[in-house]
CSV table of C-alpha atoms in Angstrom, one decimal:
chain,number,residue,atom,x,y,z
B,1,UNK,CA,0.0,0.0,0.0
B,2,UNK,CA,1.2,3.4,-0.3
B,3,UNK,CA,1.3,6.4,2.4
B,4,UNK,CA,-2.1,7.5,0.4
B,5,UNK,CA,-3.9,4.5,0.7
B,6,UNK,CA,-3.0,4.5,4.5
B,7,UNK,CA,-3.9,8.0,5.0
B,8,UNK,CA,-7.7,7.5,3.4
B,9,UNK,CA,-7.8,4.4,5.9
B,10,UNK,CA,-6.7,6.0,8.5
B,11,UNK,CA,-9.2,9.1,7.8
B,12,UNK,CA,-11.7,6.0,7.1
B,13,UNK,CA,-11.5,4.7,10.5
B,14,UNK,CA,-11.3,7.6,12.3
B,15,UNK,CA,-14.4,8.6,11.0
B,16,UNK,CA,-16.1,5.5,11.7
B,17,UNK,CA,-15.3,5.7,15.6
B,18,UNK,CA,-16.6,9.1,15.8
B,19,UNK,CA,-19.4,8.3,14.8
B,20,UNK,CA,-19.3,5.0,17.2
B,21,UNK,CA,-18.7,7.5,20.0
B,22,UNK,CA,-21.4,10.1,19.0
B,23,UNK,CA,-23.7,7.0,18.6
B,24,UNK,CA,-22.7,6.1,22.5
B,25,UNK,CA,-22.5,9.6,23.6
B,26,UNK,CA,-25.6,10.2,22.6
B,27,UNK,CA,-27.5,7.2,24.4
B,28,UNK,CA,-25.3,7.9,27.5
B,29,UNK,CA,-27.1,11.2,27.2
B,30,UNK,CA,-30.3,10.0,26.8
B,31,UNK,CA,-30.2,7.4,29.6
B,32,UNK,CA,-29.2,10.5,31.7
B,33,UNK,CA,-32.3,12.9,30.7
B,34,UNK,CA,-35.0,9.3,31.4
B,35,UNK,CA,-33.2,9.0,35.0
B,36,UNK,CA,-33.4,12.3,35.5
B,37,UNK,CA,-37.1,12.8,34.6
B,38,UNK,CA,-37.5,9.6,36.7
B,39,UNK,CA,-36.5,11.1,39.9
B,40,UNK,CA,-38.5,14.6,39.3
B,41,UNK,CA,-41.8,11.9,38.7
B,42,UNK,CA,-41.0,10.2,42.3
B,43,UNK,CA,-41.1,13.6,43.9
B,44,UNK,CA,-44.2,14.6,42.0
B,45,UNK,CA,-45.4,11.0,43.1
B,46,UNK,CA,-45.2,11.3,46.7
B,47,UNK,CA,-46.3,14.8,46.8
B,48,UNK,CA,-50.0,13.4,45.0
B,49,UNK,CA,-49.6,10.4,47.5
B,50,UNK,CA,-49.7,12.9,50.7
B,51,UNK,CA,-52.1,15.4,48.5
B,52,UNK,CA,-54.5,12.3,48.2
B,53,UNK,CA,-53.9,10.9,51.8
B,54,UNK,CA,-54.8,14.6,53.1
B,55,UNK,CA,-57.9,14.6,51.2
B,56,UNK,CA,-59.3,11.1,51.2
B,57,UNK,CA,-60.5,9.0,54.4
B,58,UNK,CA,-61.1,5.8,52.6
B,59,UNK,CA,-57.6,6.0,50.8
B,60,UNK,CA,-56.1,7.5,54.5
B,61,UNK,CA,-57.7,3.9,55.9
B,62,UNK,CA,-56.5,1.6,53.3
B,63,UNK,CA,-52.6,3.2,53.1
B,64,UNK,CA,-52.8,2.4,57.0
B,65,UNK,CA,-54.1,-1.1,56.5
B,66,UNK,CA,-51.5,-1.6,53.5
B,67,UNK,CA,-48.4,-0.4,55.9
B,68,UNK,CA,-49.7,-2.8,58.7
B,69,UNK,CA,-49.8,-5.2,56.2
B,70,UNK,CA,-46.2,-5.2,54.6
B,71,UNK,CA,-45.1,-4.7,58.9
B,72,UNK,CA,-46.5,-7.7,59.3
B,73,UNK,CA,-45.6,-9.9,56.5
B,74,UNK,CA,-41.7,-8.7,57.5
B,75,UNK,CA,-42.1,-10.3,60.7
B,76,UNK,CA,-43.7,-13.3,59.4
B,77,UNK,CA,-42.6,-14.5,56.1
B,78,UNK,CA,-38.7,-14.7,57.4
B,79,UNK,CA,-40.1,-17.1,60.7
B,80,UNK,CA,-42.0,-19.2,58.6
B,81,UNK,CA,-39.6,-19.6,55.8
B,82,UNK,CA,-36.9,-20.7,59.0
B,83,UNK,CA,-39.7,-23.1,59.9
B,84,UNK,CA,-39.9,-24.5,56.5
B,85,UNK,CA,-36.6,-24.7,56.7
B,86,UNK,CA,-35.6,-26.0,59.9
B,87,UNK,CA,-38.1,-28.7,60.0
């Protein structure tokens, strides 16, 4: 080959790994903006949650009975899966 051919190679794969690394760059990116506008919707999430809870008796009543629930099952489920274990 001569230094010509090796320069338009060279040019050739240079090009093609910039535009590998705007290609990655550019999902890095995006993955960044979807995490991002996932945390702003958690915030916006439990602010409705305690909006709702404020306003609504029957949903007030059910949130209680749900947390009692999951206390509950966190005592229970590890004892019984030693049991099943155990014996």
């Amino acid at each position: 080959m001569s230094s010509v051919e090796d320069r338009v190679n060279s040019v050739e794969e240079s090009r093609e790994l910039d535009q590998r690394y705007a290609a990655a760059k550019a999902q890095v990116e995006q993955r960044q903006r979807v995490e991002a506008g996932q945390a702003g919707a958690l915030v916006f999430a439990a602010l409705a949650y305690g909006d709702a809870l404020d306003g609504n008796r029957l949903f007030q009543l059910m949130s209680h009975w749900a947390k009692l629930f999951c206390i509950g099952a966190a005592f229970l489920i590890p004892n019984l899966l030693v049991v099943r274990v155990l014996l």
